[in-house]
PDB file of C-alpha atoms in Angstrom:
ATOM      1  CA  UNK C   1     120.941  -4.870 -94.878  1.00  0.00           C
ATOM      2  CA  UNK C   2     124.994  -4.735 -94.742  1.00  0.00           C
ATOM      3  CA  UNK C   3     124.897  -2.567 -91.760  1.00  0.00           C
ATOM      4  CA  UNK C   4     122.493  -4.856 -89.978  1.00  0.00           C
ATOM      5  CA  UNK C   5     124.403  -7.234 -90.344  1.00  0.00           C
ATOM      6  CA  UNK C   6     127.504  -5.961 -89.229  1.00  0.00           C
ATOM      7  CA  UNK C   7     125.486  -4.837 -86.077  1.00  0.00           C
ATOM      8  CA  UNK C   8     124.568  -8.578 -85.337  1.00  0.00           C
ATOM      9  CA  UNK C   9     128.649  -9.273 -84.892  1.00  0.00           C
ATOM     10  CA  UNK C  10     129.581  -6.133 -83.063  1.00  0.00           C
ATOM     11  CA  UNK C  11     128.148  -5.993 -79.468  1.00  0.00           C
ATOM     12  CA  UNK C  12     129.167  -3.831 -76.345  1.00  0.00           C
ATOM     13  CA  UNK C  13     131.021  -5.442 -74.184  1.00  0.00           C
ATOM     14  CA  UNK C  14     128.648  -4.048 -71.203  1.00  0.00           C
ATOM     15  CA  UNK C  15     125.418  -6.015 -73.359  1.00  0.00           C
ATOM     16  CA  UNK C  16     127.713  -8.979 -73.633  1.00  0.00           C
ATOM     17  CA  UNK C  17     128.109  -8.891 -69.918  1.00  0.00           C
ATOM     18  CA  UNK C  18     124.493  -8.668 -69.059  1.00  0.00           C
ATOM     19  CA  UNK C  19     124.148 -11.432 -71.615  1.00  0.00           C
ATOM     20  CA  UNK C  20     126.090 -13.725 -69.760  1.00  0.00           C
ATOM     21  CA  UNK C  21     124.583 -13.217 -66.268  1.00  0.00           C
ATOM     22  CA  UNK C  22     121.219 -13.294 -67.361  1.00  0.00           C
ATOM     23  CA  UNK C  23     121.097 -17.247 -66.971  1.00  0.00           C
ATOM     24  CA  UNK C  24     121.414 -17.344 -63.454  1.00  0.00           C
ATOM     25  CA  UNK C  25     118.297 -15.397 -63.151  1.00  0.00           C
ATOM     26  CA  UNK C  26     116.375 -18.017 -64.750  1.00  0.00           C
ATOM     27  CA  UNK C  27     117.814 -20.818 -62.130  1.00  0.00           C
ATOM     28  CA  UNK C  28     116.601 -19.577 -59.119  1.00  0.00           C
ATOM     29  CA  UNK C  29     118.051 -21.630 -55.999  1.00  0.00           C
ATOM     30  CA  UNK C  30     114.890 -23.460 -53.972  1.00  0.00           C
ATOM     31  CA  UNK C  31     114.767 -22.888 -50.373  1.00  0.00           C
ATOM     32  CA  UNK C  32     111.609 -24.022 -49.211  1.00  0.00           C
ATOM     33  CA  UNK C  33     111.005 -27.382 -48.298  1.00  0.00           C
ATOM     34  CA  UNK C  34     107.183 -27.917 -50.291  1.00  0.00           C
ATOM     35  CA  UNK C  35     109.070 -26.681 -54.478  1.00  0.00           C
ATOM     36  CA  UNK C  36     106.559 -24.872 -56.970  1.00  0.00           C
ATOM     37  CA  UNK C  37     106.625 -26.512 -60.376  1.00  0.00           C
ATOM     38  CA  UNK C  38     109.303 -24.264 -62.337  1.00  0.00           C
ATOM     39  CA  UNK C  39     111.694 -25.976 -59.308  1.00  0.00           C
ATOM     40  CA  UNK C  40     110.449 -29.487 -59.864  1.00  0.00           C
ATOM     41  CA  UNK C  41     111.274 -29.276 -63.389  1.00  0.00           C
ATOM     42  CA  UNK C  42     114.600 -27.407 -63.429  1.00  0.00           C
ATOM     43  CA  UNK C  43     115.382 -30.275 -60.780  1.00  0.00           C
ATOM     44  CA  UNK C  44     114.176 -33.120 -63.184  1.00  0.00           C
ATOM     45  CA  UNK C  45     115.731 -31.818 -65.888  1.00  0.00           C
ATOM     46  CA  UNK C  46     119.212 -31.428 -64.017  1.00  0.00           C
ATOM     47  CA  UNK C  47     119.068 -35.237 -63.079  1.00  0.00           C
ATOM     48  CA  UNK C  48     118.520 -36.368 -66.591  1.00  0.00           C
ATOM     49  CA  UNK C  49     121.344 -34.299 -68.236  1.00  0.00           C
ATOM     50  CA  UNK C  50     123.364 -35.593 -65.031  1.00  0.00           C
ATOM     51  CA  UNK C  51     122.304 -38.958 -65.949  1.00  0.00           C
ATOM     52  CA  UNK C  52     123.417 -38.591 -69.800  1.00  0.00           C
ATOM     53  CA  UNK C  53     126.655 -36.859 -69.193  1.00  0.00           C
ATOM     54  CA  UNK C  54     128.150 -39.392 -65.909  1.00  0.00           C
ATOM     55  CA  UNK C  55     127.038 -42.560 -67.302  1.00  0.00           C
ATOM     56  CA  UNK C  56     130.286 -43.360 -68.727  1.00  0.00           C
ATOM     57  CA  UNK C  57     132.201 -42.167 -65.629  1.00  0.00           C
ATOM     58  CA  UNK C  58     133.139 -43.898 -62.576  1.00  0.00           C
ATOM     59  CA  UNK C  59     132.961 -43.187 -58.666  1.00  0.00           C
ATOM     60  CA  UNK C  60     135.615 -40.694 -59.585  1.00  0.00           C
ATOM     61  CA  UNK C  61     134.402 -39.053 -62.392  1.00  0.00           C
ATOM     62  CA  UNK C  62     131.025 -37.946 -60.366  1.00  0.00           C
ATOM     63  CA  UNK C  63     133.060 -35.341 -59.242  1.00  0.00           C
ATOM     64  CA  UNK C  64     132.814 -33.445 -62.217  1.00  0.00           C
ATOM     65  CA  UNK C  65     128.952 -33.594 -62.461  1.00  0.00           C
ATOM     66  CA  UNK C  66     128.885 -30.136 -61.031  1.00  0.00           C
ATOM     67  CA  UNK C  67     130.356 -28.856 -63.684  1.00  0.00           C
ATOM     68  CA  UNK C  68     129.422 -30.229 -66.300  1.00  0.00           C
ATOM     69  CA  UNK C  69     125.577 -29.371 -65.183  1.00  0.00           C
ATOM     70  CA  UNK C  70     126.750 -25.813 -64.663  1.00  0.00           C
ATOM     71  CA  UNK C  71     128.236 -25.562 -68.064  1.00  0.00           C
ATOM     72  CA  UNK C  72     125.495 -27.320 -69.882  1.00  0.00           C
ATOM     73  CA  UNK C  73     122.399 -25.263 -68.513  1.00  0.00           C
ATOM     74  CA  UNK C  74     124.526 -22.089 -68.877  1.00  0.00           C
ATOM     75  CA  UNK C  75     125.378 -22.761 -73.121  1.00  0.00           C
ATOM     76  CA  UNK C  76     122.092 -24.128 -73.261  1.00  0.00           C
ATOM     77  CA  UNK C  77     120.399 -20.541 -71.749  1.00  0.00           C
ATOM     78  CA  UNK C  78     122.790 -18.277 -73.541  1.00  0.00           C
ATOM     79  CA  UNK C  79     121.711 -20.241 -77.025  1.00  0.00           C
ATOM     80  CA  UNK C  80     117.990 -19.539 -76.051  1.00  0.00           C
ATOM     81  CA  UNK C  81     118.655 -15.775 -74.773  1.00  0.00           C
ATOM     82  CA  UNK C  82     119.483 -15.000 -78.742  1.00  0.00           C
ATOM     83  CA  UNK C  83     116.077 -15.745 -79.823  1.00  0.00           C
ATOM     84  CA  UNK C  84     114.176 -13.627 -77.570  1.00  0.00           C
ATOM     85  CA  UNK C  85     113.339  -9.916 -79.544  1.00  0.00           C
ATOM     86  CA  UNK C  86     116.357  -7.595 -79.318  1.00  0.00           C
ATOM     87  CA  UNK C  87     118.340  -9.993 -77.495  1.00  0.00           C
ATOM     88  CA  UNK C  88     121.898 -11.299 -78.021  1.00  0.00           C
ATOM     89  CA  UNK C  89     123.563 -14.367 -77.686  1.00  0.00           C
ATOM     90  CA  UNK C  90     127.042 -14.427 -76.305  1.00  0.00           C
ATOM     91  CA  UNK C  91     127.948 -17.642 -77.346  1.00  0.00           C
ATOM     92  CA  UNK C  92     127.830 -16.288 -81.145  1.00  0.00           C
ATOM     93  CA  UNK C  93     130.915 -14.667 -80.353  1.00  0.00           C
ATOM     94  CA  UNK C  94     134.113 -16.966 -80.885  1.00  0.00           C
ATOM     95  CA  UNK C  95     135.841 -15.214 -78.097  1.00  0.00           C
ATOM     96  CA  UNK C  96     133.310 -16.250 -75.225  1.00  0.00           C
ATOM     97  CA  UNK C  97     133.202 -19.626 -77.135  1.00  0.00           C
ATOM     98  CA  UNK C  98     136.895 -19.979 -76.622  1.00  0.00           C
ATOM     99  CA  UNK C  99     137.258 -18.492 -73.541  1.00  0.00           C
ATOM    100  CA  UNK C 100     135.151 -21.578 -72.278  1.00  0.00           C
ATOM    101  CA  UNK C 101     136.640 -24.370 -74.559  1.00  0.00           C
ATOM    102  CA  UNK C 102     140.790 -23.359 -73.815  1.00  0.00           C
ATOM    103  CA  UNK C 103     140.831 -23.735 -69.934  1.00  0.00           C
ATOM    104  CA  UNK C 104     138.250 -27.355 -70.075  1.00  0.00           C
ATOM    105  CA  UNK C 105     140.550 -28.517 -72.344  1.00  0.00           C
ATOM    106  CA  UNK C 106     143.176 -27.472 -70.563  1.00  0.00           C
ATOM    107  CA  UNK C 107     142.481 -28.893 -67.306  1.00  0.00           C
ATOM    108  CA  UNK C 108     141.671 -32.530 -69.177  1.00  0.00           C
ATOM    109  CA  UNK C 109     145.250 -32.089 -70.865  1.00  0.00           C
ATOM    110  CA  UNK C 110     147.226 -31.852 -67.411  1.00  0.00           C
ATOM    111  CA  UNK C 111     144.807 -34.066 -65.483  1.00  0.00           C
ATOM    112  CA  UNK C 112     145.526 -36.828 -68.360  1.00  0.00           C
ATOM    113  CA  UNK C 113     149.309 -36.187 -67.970  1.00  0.00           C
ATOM    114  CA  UNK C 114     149.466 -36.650 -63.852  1.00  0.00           C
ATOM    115  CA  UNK C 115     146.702 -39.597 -63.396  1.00  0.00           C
ATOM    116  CA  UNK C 116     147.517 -41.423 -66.748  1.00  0.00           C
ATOM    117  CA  UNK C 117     150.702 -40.405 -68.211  1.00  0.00           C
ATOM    118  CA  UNK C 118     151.960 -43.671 -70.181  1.00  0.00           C
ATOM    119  CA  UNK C 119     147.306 -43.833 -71.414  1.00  0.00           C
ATOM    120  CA  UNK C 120     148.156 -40.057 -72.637  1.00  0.00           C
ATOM    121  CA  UNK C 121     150.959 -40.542 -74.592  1.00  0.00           C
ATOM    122  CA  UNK C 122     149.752 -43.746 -75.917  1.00  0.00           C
ATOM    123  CA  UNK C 123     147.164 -41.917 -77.409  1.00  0.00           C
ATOM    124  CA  UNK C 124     149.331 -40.161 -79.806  1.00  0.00           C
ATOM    125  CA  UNK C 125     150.627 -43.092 -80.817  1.00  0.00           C
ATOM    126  CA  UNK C 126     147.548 -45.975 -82.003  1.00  0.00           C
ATOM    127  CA  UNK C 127     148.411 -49.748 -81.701  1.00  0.00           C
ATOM    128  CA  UNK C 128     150.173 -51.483 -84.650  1.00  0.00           C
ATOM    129  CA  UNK C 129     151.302 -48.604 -86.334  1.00  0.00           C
ATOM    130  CA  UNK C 130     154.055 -49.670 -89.305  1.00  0.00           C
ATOM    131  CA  UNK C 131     157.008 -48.201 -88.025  1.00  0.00           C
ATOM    132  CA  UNK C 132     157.814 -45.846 -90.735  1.00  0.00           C
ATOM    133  CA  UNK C 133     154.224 -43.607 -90.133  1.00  0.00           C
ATOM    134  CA  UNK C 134     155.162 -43.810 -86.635  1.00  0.00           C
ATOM    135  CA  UNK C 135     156.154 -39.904 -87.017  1.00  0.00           C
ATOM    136  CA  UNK C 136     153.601 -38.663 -89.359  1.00  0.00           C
ATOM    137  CA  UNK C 137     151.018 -40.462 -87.010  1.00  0.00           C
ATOM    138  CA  UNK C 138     152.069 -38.677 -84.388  1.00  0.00           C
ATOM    139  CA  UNK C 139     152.544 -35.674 -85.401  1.00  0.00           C
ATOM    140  CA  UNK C 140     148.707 -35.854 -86.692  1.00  0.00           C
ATOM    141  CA  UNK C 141     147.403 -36.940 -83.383  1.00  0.00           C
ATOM    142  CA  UNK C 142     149.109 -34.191 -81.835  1.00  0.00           C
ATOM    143  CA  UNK C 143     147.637 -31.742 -84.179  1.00  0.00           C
ATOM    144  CA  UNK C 144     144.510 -33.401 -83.824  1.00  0.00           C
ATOM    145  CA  UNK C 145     145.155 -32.982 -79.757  1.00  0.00           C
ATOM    146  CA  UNK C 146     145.603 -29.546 -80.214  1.00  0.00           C
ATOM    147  CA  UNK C 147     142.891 -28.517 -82.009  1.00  0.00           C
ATOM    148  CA  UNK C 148     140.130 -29.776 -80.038  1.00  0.00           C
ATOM    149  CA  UNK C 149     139.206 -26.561 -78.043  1.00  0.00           C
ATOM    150  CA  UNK C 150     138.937 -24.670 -81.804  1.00  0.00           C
ATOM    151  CA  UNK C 151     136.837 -27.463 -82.865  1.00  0.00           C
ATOM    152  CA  UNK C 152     134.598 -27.080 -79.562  1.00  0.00           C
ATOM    153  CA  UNK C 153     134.376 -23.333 -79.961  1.00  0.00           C
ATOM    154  CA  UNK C 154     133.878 -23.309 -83.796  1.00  0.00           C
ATOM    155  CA  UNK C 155     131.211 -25.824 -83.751  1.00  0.00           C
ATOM    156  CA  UNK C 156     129.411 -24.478 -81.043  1.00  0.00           C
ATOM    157  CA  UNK C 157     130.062 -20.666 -83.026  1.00  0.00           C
ATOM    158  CA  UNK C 158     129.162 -21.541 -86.417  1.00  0.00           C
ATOM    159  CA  UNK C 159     125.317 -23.433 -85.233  1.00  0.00           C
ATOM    160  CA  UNK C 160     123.965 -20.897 -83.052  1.00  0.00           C
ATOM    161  CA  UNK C 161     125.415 -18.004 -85.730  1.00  0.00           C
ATOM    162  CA  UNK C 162     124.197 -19.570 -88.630  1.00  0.00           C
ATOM    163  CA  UNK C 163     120.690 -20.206 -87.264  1.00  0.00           C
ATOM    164  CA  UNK C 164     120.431 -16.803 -85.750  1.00  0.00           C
ATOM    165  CA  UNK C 165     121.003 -15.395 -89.618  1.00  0.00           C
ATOM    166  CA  UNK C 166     118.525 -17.289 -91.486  1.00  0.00           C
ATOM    167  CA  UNK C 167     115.868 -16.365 -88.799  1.00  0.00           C
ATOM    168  CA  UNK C 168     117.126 -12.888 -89.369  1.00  0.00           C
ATOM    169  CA  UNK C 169     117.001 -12.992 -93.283  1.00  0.00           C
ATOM    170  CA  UNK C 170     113.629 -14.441 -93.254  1.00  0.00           C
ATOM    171  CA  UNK C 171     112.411 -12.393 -90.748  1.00  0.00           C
ATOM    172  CA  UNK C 172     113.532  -9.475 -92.997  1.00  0.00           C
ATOM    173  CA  UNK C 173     111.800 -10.995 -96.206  1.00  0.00           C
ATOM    174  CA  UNK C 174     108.789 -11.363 -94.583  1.00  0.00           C
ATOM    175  CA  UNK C 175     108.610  -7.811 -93.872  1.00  0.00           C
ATOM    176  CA  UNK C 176     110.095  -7.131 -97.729  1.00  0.00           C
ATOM    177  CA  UNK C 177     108.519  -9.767-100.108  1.00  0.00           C
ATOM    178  CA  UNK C 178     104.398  -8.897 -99.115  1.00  0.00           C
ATOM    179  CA  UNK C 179     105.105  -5.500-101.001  1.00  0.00           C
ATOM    180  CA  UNK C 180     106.070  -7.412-103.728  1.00  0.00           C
ATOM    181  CA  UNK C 181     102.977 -10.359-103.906  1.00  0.00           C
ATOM    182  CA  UNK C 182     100.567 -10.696-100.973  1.00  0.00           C
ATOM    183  CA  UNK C 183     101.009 -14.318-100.825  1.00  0.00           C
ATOM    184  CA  UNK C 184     104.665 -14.560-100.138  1.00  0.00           C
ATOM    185  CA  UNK C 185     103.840 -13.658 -96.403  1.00  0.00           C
ATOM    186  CA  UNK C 186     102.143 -16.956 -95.410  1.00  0.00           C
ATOM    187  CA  UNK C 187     105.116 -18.687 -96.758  1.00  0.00           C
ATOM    188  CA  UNK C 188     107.648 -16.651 -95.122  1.00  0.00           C
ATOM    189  CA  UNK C 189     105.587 -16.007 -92.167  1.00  0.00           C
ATOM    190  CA  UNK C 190     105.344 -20.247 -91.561  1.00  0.00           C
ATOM    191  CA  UNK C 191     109.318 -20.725 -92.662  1.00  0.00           C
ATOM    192  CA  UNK C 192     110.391 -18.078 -89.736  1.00  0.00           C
ATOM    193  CA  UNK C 193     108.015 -20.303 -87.282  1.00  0.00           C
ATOM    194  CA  UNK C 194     109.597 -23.500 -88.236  1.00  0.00           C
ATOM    195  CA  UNK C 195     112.960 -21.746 -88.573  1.00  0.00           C
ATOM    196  CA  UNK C 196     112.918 -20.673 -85.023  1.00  0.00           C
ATOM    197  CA  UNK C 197     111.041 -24.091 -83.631  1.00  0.00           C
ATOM    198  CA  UNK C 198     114.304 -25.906 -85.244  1.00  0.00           C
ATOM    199  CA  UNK C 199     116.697 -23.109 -83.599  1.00  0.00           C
ATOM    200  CA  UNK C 200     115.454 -23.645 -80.121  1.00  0.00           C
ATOM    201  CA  UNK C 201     116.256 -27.467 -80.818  1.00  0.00           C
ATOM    202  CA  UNK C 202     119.589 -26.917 -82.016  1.00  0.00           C
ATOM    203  CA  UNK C 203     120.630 -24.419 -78.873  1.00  0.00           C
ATOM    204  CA  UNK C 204     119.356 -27.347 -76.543  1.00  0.00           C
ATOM    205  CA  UNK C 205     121.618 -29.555 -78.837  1.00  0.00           C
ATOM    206  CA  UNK C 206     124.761 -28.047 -79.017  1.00  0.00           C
ATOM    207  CA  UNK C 207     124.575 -27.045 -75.691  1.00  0.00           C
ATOM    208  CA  UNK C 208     124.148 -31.063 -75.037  1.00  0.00           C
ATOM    209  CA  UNK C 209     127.312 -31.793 -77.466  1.00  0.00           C
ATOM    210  CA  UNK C 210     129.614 -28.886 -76.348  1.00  0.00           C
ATOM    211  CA  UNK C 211     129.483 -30.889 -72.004  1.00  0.00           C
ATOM    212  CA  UNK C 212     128.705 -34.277 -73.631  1.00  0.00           C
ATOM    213  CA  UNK C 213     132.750 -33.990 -75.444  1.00  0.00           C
ATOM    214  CA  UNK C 214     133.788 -32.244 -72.174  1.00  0.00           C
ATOM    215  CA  UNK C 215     132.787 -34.973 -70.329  1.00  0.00           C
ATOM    216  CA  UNK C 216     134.171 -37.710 -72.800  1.00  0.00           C
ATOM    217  CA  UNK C 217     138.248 -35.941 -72.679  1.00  0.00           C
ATOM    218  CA  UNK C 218     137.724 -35.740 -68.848  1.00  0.00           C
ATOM    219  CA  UNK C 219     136.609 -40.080 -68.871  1.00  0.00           C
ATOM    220  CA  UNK C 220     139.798 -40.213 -71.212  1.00  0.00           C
ATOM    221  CA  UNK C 221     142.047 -38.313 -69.271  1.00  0.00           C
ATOM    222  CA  UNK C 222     140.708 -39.305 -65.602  1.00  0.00           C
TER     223      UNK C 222
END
């Protein structure tokens, strides 16, 4: 059990490459004029994430809709790839998590400091604050600045990691527990079915939540 375990967090690099290019596969680009129906609904489903994630921009902010579509479909495929049979999901890695979440933030960090400098700094400091928390206040936003792409990564980590486990678990008790009592495996059988029914909801989800706070620092910061 320890050593499967243990196999679950250490992946190749080479199957963590694959991993991440597999998406694109799955998005194929049309180029007919008359679409087959996989086309009509990646397209559909495109202009309703488009219309969740811009509707607090403005004419400006439409210029991010690219990627923010790119980067929601792409978590939101790499979350699904880990619960297909000897699969792997990169994004239960913290590094790839990271590697995502550090250069979004990032660019929403400088493109708040050269569009709205005195809005940015204003931020670190709330409205009517008594004069002598003025430096513990801001020292706390600054953390709390700071932190944001861990927070992105971690969340995004710790759902798709912990959901992968228990499906793992109970997939493994399911094949353990019948040689104990015959009846367990209905029980276990209909818990790793609901398990994995709630897992694909929660890699659509935090895929959702990862652009949906991507897109709410970028409508802060331009």
């Amino acid at each position: 059990m320890n050593e499967e375990l243990s196999a679950f967090f250490d992946v190749p690099v080479g199957t963590m490459m694959l991993a991440i290019a597999f998406p694109a596969i799955l998005l194929p680009t049309p180029n007919r004029l008359i679409t087959n129906r996989w086309i009509t609904i990646q397209q559909w489903l495109i202009q309703l994430i488009m219309k969740q994630l811009l509707s607090i921009h403005n004419t400006k902010g439409l210029s991010w809709s690219l990627m923010l579509i790119t980067l929601t479909l792409f978590i939101g495929l790499t979350n699904l790839l880990g619960l297909l049979p000897y699969s792997f999901a990169p994004t239960t890695q913290l590094t790839v998590n990271l590697s995502m979440a550090i250069p979004l933030w990032t660019g929403t960090v400088v493109l708040g400091f050269r569009y709205k400098t005195k809005m940015s700094l204003a931020h670190l400091l709330p409205q009517g604050t008594p004069t002598f928390l003025i430096p513990m206040i801001i020292i706390i936003e600054t953390i709390s600045l700071l932190i944001r792409p861990v927070t992105l990564a971690v969340r995004l980590t710790a759902n798709i990691t912990a959901g992968h486990l228990l499906i793992h678990l109970t997939g493994v008790a399911t094949l353990t527990l019948p040689t104990i009592h015959s009846m367990t495996i209905t029980v276990t059988f209909v818990t790793v079915i609901l398990l994995t029914i709630l897992e694909l909801a929660v890699a659509l989800i935090q895929a959702y939540v990862f652009a949906l706070l991507i897109s709410l620092y970028l409508h802060e910061s331009a």
